[in-house]
Short mmCIF file of N, CA and C in Angstrom, two decimals:
data_model
loop_
_atom_site.label_atom_id
_atom_site.label_comp_id
_atom_site.label_asym_id
_atom_site.label_seq_id
_atom_site.Cartn_x
_atom_site.Cartn_y
_atom_site.Cartn_z
N MET A 6 6.75 -22.51 -82.63
CA MET A 6 5.82 -22.79 -83.70
C MET A 6 6.38 -22.31 -85.04
N TYR A 7 6.96 -21.11 -85.05
CA TYR A 7 7.55 -20.57 -86.27
C TYR A 7 8.71 -21.45 -86.74
N ALA A 8 9.52 -21.92 -85.79
CA ALA A 8 10.68 -22.74 -86.13
C ALA A 8 10.25 -24.05 -86.80
N SER A 9 9.16 -24.65 -86.35
CA SER A 9 8.71 -25.90 -86.95
C SER A 9 8.22 -25.68 -88.37
N ALA A 10 7.59 -24.55 -88.64
CA ALA A 10 7.13 -24.24 -90.00
C ALA A 10 8.31 -24.04 -90.93
N VAL A 11 9.34 -23.37 -90.42
CA VAL A 11 10.54 -23.16 -91.23
C VAL A 11 11.23 -24.50 -91.50
N ASP A 12 11.30 -25.35 -90.48
CA ASP A 12 11.92 -26.67 -90.65
C ASP A 12 11.17 -27.49 -91.70
N GLU A 13 9.84 -27.42 -91.71
CA GLU A 13 9.05 -28.15 -92.70
C GLU A 13 9.31 -27.63 -94.10
N GLN A 14 9.43 -26.30 -94.24
CA GLN A 14 9.71 -25.72 -95.55
C GLN A 14 11.10 -26.12 -96.02
N ASP A 15 12.08 -26.12 -95.12
CA ASP A 15 13.43 -26.53 -95.47
C ASP A 15 13.47 -27.98 -95.91
N ALA A 16 12.73 -28.83 -95.21
CA ALA A 16 12.69 -30.25 -95.56
C ALA A 16 12.05 -30.44 -96.93
N ALA A 17 10.99 -29.72 -97.22
CA ALA A 17 10.33 -29.82 -98.52
C ALA A 17 11.25 -29.32 -99.63
N TYR A 18 11.95 -28.21 -99.37
CA TYR A 18 12.86 -27.67 -100.38
C TYR A 18 14.01 -28.62 -100.63
N THR A 19 14.56 -29.24 -99.58
CA THR A 19 15.65 -30.19 -99.73
C THR A 19 15.19 -31.40 -100.54
N THR A 20 13.97 -31.86 -100.31
CA THR A 20 13.42 -32.98 -101.06
C THR A 20 13.29 -32.62 -102.53
N GLU A 21 12.81 -31.41 -102.82
CA GLU A 21 12.68 -30.98 -104.21
C GLU A 21 14.04 -30.89 -104.87
N GLN A 22 15.05 -30.41 -104.15
CA GLN A 22 16.39 -30.33 -104.70
C GLN A 22 16.92 -31.72 -105.02
N ALA A 23 16.63 -32.69 -104.18
CA ALA A 23 17.11 -34.05 -104.41
C ALA A 23 16.55 -34.59 -105.72
N PHE A 24 15.29 -34.26 -106.05
CA PHE A 24 14.71 -34.72 -107.30
C PHE A 24 15.31 -33.99 -108.51
N ASP A 25 15.74 -32.76 -108.31
CA ASP A 25 16.32 -32.00 -109.41
C ASP A 25 17.68 -32.54 -109.84
N PHE A 26 18.40 -33.15 -108.92
CA PHE A 26 19.76 -33.56 -109.22
C PHE A 26 19.97 -35.06 -109.07
N GLN A 27 19.05 -35.85 -109.56
CA GLN A 27 19.22 -37.30 -109.55
C GLN A 27 20.14 -37.67 -110.71
N ASP A 28 21.18 -38.41 -110.42
CA ASP A 28 22.16 -38.79 -111.43
C ASP A 28 21.59 -39.84 -112.38
N VAL A 29 22.04 -39.82 -113.64
CA VAL A 29 21.55 -40.79 -114.61
C VAL A 29 21.98 -42.21 -114.28
N ASP A 30 22.99 -42.37 -113.41
CA ASP A 30 23.40 -43.71 -113.00
C ASP A 30 22.28 -44.46 -112.30
N LEU A 31 21.31 -43.73 -111.80
CA LEU A 31 20.14 -44.33 -111.15
C LEU A 31 19.35 -45.20 -112.13
N LEU A 32 19.47 -44.90 -113.42
CA LEU A 32 18.74 -45.67 -114.44
C LEU A 32 19.22 -47.12 -114.51
N GLN A 33 20.45 -47.37 -114.11
CA GLN A 33 20.99 -48.73 -114.17
C GLN A 33 20.19 -49.68 -113.29
N SER A 34 19.74 -49.19 -112.16
CA SER A 34 18.95 -50.05 -111.27
C SER A 34 17.54 -50.29 -111.80
N HIS A 35 17.18 -49.62 -112.88
CA HIS A 35 15.86 -49.79 -113.50
C HIS A 35 15.94 -50.48 -114.86
N GLY A 36 17.10 -51.11 -115.14
CA GLY A 36 17.20 -51.93 -116.33
C GLY A 36 17.83 -51.27 -117.55
N ILE A 37 18.41 -50.09 -117.41
CA ILE A 37 19.06 -49.43 -118.53
C ILE A 37 20.54 -49.83 -118.53
N ASN A 38 21.05 -50.17 -119.70
CA ASN A 38 22.42 -50.64 -119.86
C ASN A 38 23.42 -49.54 -119.52
N VAL A 39 24.56 -49.94 -118.94
CA VAL A 39 25.61 -48.99 -118.58
C VAL A 39 26.14 -48.26 -119.81
N ALA A 40 26.23 -48.95 -120.93
CA ALA A 40 26.71 -48.33 -122.16
C ALA A 40 25.78 -47.19 -122.60
N ASP A 41 24.49 -47.39 -122.45
CA ASP A 41 23.53 -46.34 -122.81
C ASP A 41 23.64 -45.14 -121.87
N ILE A 42 23.90 -45.39 -120.61
CA ILE A 42 24.09 -44.31 -119.64
C ILE A 42 25.34 -43.51 -119.99
N LYS A 43 26.40 -44.20 -120.40
CA LYS A 43 27.63 -43.52 -120.80
C LYS A 43 27.39 -42.66 -122.04
N LYS A 44 26.54 -43.13 -122.95
CA LYS A 44 26.21 -42.35 -124.14
C LYS A 44 25.47 -41.07 -123.76
N LEU A 45 24.57 -41.17 -122.79
CA LEU A 45 23.86 -39.99 -122.31
C LEU A 45 24.83 -38.98 -121.69
N LYS A 46 25.73 -39.49 -120.86
CA LYS A 46 26.70 -38.61 -120.23
C LYS A 46 27.62 -37.98 -121.27
N GLY A 47 27.99 -38.77 -122.27
CA GLY A 47 28.83 -38.26 -123.35
C GLY A 47 28.17 -37.13 -124.12
N ALA A 48 26.85 -37.15 -124.16
CA ALA A 48 26.08 -36.10 -124.84
C ALA A 48 25.81 -34.92 -123.92
N GLY A 49 26.29 -35.01 -122.67
CA GLY A 49 26.12 -33.90 -121.73
C GLY A 49 24.86 -33.96 -120.89
N ILE A 50 24.18 -35.09 -120.90
CA ILE A 50 22.96 -35.26 -120.11
C ILE A 50 23.32 -36.10 -118.89
N CYS A 51 23.37 -35.45 -117.73
CA CYS A 51 23.86 -36.12 -116.53
C CYS A 51 22.82 -36.30 -115.43
N THR A 52 21.63 -35.76 -115.62
CA THR A 52 20.60 -35.88 -114.58
C THR A 52 19.30 -36.42 -115.19
N ILE A 53 18.46 -36.96 -114.32
CA ILE A 53 17.16 -37.46 -114.74
C ILE A 53 16.32 -36.32 -115.31
N LYS A 54 16.36 -35.19 -114.64
CA LYS A 54 15.60 -34.03 -115.11
C LYS A 54 16.12 -33.56 -116.47
N GLY A 55 17.42 -33.70 -116.68
CA GLY A 55 18.01 -33.34 -117.97
C GLY A 55 17.46 -34.19 -119.10
N ILE A 56 17.24 -35.47 -118.81
CA ILE A 56 16.65 -36.37 -119.81
C ILE A 56 15.22 -35.93 -120.11
N LEU A 57 14.48 -35.61 -119.07
CA LEU A 57 13.09 -35.19 -119.27
C LEU A 57 12.99 -33.88 -120.04
N MET A 58 13.98 -33.02 -119.89
CA MET A 58 13.96 -31.73 -120.58
C MET A 58 14.46 -31.82 -122.02
N THR A 59 15.09 -32.92 -122.38
CA THR A 59 15.59 -33.12 -123.73
C THR A 59 14.52 -33.80 -124.57
N THR A 60 14.35 -33.33 -125.78
CA THR A 60 13.33 -33.93 -126.65
C THR A 60 13.74 -35.33 -127.07
N ALA A 61 12.75 -36.14 -127.38
CA ALA A 61 13.01 -37.50 -127.82
C ALA A 61 13.80 -37.50 -129.12
N LYS A 62 13.54 -36.54 -129.97
CA LYS A 62 14.26 -36.45 -131.24
C LYS A 62 15.76 -36.23 -131.01
N LYS A 63 16.10 -35.35 -130.07
CA LYS A 63 17.52 -35.12 -129.76
C LYS A 63 18.15 -36.35 -129.15
N LEU A 64 17.40 -37.05 -128.29
CA LEU A 64 17.94 -38.27 -127.69
C LEU A 64 18.16 -39.35 -128.74
N CYS A 65 17.27 -39.42 -129.73
CA CYS A 65 17.42 -40.42 -130.80
C CYS A 65 18.62 -40.11 -131.68
N ASN A 66 19.04 -38.85 -131.71
CA ASN A 66 20.21 -38.47 -132.51
C ASN A 66 21.53 -38.90 -131.88
N ILE A 67 21.47 -39.32 -130.61
CA ILE A 67 22.67 -39.84 -129.95
C ILE A 67 22.95 -41.22 -130.53
N LYS A 68 24.16 -41.41 -131.04
CA LYS A 68 24.51 -42.66 -131.69
C LYS A 68 24.35 -43.84 -130.73
N GLY A 69 23.59 -44.83 -131.16
CA GLY A 69 23.39 -46.03 -130.36
C GLY A 69 22.10 -46.06 -129.57
N LEU A 70 21.36 -44.96 -129.56
CA LEU A 70 20.08 -44.94 -128.86
C LEU A 70 18.94 -45.00 -129.88
N SER A 71 18.20 -46.08 -129.82
CA SER A 71 17.07 -46.23 -130.74
C SER A 71 15.84 -45.54 -130.15
N GLU A 72 14.82 -45.44 -130.97
CA GLU A 72 13.58 -44.81 -130.51
C GLU A 72 12.96 -45.61 -129.36
N ALA A 73 13.04 -46.94 -129.44
CA ALA A 73 12.49 -47.78 -128.37
C ALA A 73 13.24 -47.56 -127.06
N LYS A 74 14.58 -47.47 -127.13
CA LYS A 74 15.37 -47.22 -125.92
C LYS A 74 15.04 -45.86 -125.33
N VAL A 75 14.91 -44.86 -126.19
CA VAL A 75 14.60 -43.51 -125.72
C VAL A 75 13.24 -43.49 -125.03
N ASP A 76 12.26 -44.16 -125.62
CA ASP A 76 10.92 -44.22 -125.00
C ASP A 76 10.99 -44.89 -123.62
N LYS A 77 11.76 -45.98 -123.53
CA LYS A 77 11.89 -46.69 -122.26
C LYS A 77 12.58 -45.80 -121.21
N ILE A 78 13.65 -45.11 -121.62
CA ILE A 78 14.37 -44.23 -120.71
C ILE A 78 13.47 -43.09 -120.23
N LYS A 79 12.73 -42.49 -121.16
CA LYS A 79 11.82 -41.39 -120.80
C LYS A 79 10.75 -41.85 -119.81
N GLU A 80 10.18 -43.04 -120.03
CA GLU A 80 9.15 -43.55 -119.13
C GLU A 80 9.70 -43.79 -117.72
N ILE A 81 10.91 -44.35 -117.65
CA ILE A 81 11.52 -44.59 -116.35
C ILE A 81 11.78 -43.26 -115.64
N CYS A 82 12.27 -42.28 -116.40
CA CYS A 82 12.55 -40.96 -115.81
C CYS A 82 11.27 -40.29 -115.31
N LYS A 83 10.19 -40.48 -116.02
CA LYS A 83 8.91 -39.89 -115.58
C LYS A 83 8.47 -40.49 -114.25
N THR A 84 8.71 -41.78 -114.06
CA THR A 84 8.32 -42.40 -112.78
C THR A 84 9.25 -41.97 -111.66
N LEU A 85 10.54 -41.74 -111.98
CA LEU A 85 11.50 -41.34 -110.95
C LEU A 85 11.31 -39.89 -110.51
N CYS A 86 10.87 -39.06 -111.44
CA CYS A 86 10.77 -37.62 -111.16
C CYS A 86 9.36 -37.16 -111.48
N ASP A 87 8.39 -37.72 -110.78
CA ASP A 87 7.00 -37.39 -111.04
C ASP A 87 6.66 -36.07 -110.37
N THR A 88 6.74 -34.99 -111.14
CA THR A 88 6.46 -33.67 -110.58
C THR A 88 4.99 -33.31 -110.73
N GLY A 89 4.30 -33.92 -111.68
CA GLY A 89 2.91 -33.59 -111.89
C GLY A 89 2.74 -32.18 -112.41
N PHE A 90 1.57 -31.63 -112.23
CA PHE A 90 1.29 -30.29 -112.70
C PHE A 90 1.80 -29.27 -111.69
N VAL A 91 2.48 -28.25 -112.16
CA VAL A 91 2.99 -27.20 -111.30
C VAL A 91 2.47 -25.87 -111.82
N THR A 92 1.90 -25.08 -110.93
CA THR A 92 1.37 -23.78 -111.36
C THR A 92 2.51 -22.78 -111.55
N ALA A 93 2.23 -21.72 -112.29
CA ALA A 93 3.23 -20.68 -112.52
C ALA A 93 3.63 -20.01 -111.21
N PHE A 94 2.69 -19.88 -110.29
CA PHE A 94 3.00 -19.29 -108.99
C PHE A 94 4.02 -20.15 -108.24
N GLU A 95 3.84 -21.47 -108.25
CA GLU A 95 4.78 -22.36 -107.58
C GLU A 95 6.17 -22.27 -108.19
N VAL A 96 6.23 -22.17 -109.50
CA VAL A 96 7.52 -22.05 -110.17
C VAL A 96 8.18 -20.73 -109.79
N SER A 97 7.42 -19.65 -109.75
CA SER A 97 8.00 -18.36 -109.39
C SER A 97 8.48 -18.36 -107.95
N GLU A 98 7.79 -19.06 -107.06
CA GLU A 98 8.23 -19.15 -105.67
C GLU A 98 9.55 -19.93 -105.58
N LYS A 99 9.69 -20.98 -106.36
CA LYS A 99 10.94 -21.75 -106.37
C LYS A 99 12.08 -20.91 -106.93
N ARG A 100 11.77 -20.10 -107.95
CA ARG A 100 12.81 -19.28 -108.59
C ARG A 100 13.34 -18.22 -107.64
N LYS A 101 12.56 -17.83 -106.65
CA LYS A 101 13.02 -16.83 -105.69
C LYS A 101 14.18 -17.36 -104.86
N ASN A 102 14.28 -18.67 -104.74
CA ASN A 102 15.32 -19.28 -103.92
C ASN A 102 16.63 -19.48 -104.67
N ILE A 103 16.67 -19.14 -105.93
CA ILE A 103 17.88 -19.32 -106.72
C ILE A 103 18.80 -18.12 -106.52
N PHE A 104 20.03 -18.42 -106.23
CA PHE A 104 21.02 -17.36 -106.06
C PHE A 104 21.75 -17.15 -107.37
N LYS A 105 22.02 -15.91 -107.68
CA LYS A 105 22.77 -15.59 -108.89
C LYS A 105 24.20 -15.26 -108.49
N ASN A 106 25.12 -15.85 -109.22
CA ASN A 106 26.52 -15.60 -108.98
C ASN A 106 27.01 -14.63 -110.05
N GLN A 107 27.23 -13.40 -109.65
CA GLN A 107 27.65 -12.40 -110.62
C GLN A 107 29.11 -12.06 -110.38
N HIS A 108 29.90 -12.25 -111.41
CA HIS A 108 31.32 -11.90 -111.34
C HIS A 108 31.51 -10.58 -112.06
N ARG A 109 32.20 -9.73 -111.42
CA ARG A 109 32.52 -8.45 -112.05
C ARG A 109 34.02 -8.37 -112.24
N LYS A 110 34.38 -8.03 -113.43
CA LYS A 110 35.80 -7.91 -113.71
C LYS A 110 36.32 -6.63 -113.07
N GLN A 111 37.40 -6.77 -112.40
CA GLN A 111 38.03 -5.60 -111.78
C GLN A 111 39.28 -5.25 -112.56
N LYS A 112 39.42 -4.00 -112.80
CA LYS A 112 40.57 -3.53 -113.54
C LYS A 112 41.78 -3.51 -112.61
N ILE A 113 42.85 -4.15 -113.01
CA ILE A 113 44.05 -4.19 -112.22
C ILE A 113 44.95 -3.05 -112.68
N ARG A 114 45.40 -2.26 -111.73
CA ARG A 114 46.27 -1.12 -112.08
C ARG A 114 47.68 -1.41 -111.83
#
């Protein structure tokens, strides 16, 4: 019984991770031009979630992206990554699963 509960949690976590790292190339299948996707990647925005986290004003500052294109891209991203409302408790629970990679410099003698 315990194993099945753990398996369900692992499956849910894996699904959430898949939504966090959806590549912007996915936008091409939703009608966004390849050139516009390359512009996003050139600006350092490589995931759907990255687009959602970037303000429309910053996206409009990317050369070649108009306000209409940015609105269309944002709407598509919202449908692809529909997270809905998330409570602070849920966010804190997800943050517990993040591992920190700490490098310590060692003095070589």
